[in-house]
Tab-separated table of C-alpha atoms in Angstrom:
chain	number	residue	atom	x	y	z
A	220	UNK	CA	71.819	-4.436	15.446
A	221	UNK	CA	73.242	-1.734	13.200
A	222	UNK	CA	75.744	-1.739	10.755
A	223	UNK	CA	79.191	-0.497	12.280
A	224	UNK	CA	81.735	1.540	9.647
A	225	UNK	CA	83.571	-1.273	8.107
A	226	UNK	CA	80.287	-3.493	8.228
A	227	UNK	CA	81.082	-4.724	12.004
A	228	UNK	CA	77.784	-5.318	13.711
A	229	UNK	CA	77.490	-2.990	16.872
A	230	UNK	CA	74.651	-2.917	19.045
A	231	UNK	CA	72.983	0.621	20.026
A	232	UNK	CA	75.053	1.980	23.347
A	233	UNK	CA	78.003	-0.544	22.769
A	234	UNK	CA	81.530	-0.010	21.648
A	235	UNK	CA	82.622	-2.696	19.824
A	236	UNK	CA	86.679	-3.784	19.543
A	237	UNK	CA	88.257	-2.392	16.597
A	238	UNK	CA	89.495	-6.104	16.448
A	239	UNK	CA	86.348	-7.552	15.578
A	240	UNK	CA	86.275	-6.887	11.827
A	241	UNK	CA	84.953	-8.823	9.174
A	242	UNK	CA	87.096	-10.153	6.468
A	243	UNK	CA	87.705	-7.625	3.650
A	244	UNK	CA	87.619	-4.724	5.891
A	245	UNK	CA	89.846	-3.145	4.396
A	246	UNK	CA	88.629	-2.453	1.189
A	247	UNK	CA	86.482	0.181	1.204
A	248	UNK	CA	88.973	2.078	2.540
A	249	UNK	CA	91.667	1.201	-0.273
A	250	UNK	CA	89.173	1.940	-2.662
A	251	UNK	CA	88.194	5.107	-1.382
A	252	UNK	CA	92.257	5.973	-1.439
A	253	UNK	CA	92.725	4.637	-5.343
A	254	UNK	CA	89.634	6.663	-6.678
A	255	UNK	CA	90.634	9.951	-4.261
A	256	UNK	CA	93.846	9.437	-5.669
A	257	UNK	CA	92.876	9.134	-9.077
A	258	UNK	CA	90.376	12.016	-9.020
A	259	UNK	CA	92.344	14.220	-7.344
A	260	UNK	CA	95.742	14.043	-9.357
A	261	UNK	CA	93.791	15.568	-12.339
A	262	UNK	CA	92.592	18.314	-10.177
A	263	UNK	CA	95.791	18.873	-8.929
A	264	UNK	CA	97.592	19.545	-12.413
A	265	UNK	CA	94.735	21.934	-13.791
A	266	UNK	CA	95.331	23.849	-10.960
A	267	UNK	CA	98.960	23.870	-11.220
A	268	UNK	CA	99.780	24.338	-15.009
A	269	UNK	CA	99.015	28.141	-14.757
A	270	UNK	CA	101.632	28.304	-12.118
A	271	UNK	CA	105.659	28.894	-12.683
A	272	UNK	CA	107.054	24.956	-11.952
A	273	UNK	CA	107.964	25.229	-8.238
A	274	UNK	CA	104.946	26.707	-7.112
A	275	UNK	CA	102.988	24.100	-9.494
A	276	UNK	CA	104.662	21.577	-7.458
A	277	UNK	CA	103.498	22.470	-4.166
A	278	UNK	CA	100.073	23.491	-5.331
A	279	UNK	CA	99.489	20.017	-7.209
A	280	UNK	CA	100.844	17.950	-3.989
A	281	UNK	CA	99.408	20.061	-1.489
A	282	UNK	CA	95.842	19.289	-3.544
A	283	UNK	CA	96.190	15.863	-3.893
A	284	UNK	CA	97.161	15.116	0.326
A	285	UNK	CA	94.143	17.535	1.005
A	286	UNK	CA	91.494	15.893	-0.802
A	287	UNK	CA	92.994	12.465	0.750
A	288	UNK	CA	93.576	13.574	4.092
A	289	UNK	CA	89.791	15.673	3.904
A	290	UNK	CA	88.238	12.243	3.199
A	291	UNK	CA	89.901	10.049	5.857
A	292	UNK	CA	89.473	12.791	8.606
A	293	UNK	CA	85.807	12.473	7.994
A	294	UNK	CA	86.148	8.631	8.198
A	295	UNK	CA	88.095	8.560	11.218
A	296	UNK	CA	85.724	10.842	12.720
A	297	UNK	CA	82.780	8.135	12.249
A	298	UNK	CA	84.856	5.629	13.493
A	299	UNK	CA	85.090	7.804	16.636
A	300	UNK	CA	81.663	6.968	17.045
A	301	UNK	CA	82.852	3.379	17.881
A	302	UNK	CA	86.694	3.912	19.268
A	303	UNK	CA	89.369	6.386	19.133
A	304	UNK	CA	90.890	6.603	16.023
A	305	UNK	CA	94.093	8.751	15.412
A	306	UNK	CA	93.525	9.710	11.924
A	307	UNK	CA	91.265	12.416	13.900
A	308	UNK	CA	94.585	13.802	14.569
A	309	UNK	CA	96.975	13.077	11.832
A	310	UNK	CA	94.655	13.344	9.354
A	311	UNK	CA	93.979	17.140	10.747
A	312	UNK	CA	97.421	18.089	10.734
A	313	UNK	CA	97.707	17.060	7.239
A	314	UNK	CA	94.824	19.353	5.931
A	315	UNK	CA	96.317	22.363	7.707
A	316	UNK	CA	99.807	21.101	6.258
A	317	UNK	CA	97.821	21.225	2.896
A	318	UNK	CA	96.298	24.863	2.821
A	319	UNK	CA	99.246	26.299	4.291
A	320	UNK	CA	101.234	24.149	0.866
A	321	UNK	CA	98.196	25.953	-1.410
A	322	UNK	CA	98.660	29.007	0.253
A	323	UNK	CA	102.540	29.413	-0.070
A	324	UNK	CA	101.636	28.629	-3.761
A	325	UNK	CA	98.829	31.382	-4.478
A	326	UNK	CA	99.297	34.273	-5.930
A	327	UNK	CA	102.961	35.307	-6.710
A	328	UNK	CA	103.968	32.649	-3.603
A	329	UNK	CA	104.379	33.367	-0.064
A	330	UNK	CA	108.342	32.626	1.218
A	331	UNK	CA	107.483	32.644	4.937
A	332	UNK	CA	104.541	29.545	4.000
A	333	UNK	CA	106.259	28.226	1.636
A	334	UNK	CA	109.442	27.787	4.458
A	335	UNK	CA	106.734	26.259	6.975
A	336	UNK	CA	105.450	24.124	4.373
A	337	UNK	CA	108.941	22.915	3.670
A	338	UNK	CA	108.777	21.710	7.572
A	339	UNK	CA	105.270	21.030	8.252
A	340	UNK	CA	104.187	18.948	4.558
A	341	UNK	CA	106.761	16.493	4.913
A	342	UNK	CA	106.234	16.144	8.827
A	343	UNK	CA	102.242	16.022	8.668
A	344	UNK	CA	102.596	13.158	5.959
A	345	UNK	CA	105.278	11.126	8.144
A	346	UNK	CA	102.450	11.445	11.088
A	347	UNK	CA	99.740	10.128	9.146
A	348	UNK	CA	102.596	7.062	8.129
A	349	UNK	CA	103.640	6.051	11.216
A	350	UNK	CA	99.548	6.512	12.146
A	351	UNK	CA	99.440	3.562	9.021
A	352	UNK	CA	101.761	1.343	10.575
A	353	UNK	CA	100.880	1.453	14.455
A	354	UNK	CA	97.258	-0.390	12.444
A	355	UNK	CA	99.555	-2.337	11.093
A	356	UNK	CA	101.411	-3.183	14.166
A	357	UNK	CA	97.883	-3.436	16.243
A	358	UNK	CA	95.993	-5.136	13.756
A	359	UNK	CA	96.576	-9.343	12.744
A	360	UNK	CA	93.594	-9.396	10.990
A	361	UNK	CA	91.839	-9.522	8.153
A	362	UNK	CA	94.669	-9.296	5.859
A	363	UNK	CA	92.855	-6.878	3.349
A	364	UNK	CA	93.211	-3.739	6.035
A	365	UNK	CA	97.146	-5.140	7.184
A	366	UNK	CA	97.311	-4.416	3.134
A	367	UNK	CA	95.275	-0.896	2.635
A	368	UNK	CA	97.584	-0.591	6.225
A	369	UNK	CA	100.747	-1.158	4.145
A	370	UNK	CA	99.710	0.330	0.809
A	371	UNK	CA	98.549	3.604	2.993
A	372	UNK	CA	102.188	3.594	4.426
A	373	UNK	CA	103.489	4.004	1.302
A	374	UNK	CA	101.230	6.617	0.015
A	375	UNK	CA	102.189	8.615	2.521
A	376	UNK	CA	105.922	7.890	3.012
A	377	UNK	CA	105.850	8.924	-0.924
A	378	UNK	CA	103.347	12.477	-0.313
A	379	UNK	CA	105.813	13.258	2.326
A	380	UNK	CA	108.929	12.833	-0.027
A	381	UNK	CA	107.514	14.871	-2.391
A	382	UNK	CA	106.413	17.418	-0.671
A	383	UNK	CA	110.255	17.901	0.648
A	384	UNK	CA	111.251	17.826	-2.572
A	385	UNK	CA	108.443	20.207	-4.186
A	386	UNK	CA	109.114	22.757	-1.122
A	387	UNK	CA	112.777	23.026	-0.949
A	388	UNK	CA	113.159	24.746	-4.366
A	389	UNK	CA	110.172	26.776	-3.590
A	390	UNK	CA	111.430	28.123	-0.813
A	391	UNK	CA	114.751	28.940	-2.160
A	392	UNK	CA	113.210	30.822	-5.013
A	393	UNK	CA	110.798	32.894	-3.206
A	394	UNK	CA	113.433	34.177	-0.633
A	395	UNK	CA	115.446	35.160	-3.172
A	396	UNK	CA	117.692	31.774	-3.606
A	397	UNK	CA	119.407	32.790	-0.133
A	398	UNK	CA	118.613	29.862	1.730
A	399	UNK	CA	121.915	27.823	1.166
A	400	UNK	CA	121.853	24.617	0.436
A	401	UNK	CA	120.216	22.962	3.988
A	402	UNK	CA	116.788	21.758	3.822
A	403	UNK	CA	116.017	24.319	6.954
């Protein structure tokens, strides 16, 4: 027997049901969230304080869901090894929602990334949500990952928020402040 991602045991040339998880399966994962979290905020804001304030913005939250979303895209792709996972996906769309947020913000700011940014951060970060809460919907037990499920959620119901709010008056500045008041 080996030793499956999230400590399952899975015998060589099986697939084992992502419903067979020990209890505390879910922590690794939290962890791995808290301390990417934690080491990539600081990052984030020495990158950003040489920048003027809106471009700051979407360089510091465009760092932060990048190093997060580069982290879980690898682990989704070992749990592929076992069964599907979607983060493969959403996780995916969020790093190329993240370089096209640091490239709208390099330089003296691109307005045409910096308007796709405005779409794509905000939707990219939604996906990898609603990817949260279909575990959440799937998955009764144990009730450590229903909580990195929930806590996850969050994180990225809030990265998506901000990155509306970061790109909107990025946008507006680059083109000139001609945009008008809609978000689009």
């Amino acid at each position: 027997l080996q030793c499956g991602w999230f400590g399952c045991p899975v015998v060589p040339g099986s697939r084992p049901s992502p419903m067979e998880l020990p209890p505390g399966a879910g922590l690794p994962p939290l962890c791995a969230l808290g301390a990417v979290s934690v080491c990539a905020v600081p990052l984030a804001v020495a990158l950003a304080r040489s920048k003027p304030l809106e471009q700051g913005r979407v360089l510091g939250i465009s760092v932060v869901t990048g190093c997060c979303a580069a982290i879980f895209w690898i682990w989704a792709l070992l749990n592929c090894q076992q069964h599907f996972d979607l983060g493969v996906v959403t996780f995916a769309i969020a790093l190329v929602a993240s370089a096209v947020g640091m490239s709208a913000s390099a330089g003296d700011g691109s307005a045409s990334r910096a308007r796709l940014f405005r779409c794509l951060g905000p939707v990219a970060c939604l996906l990898v949500a609603v990817n949260f809460l279909l575990g959440l919907i799937i998955i009764a037990k144990p009730w450590t990952l229903r909580l990195y499920f929930i806590l996850s959620f969050g994180w990225w119901l809030l990265a998506g928020a901000l990155s509306l709010e970061f790109a909107v008056p990025l946008a507006k500045r680059l083109a000139g402040g001609g945009l008008g008041s809609g978000l689009l």
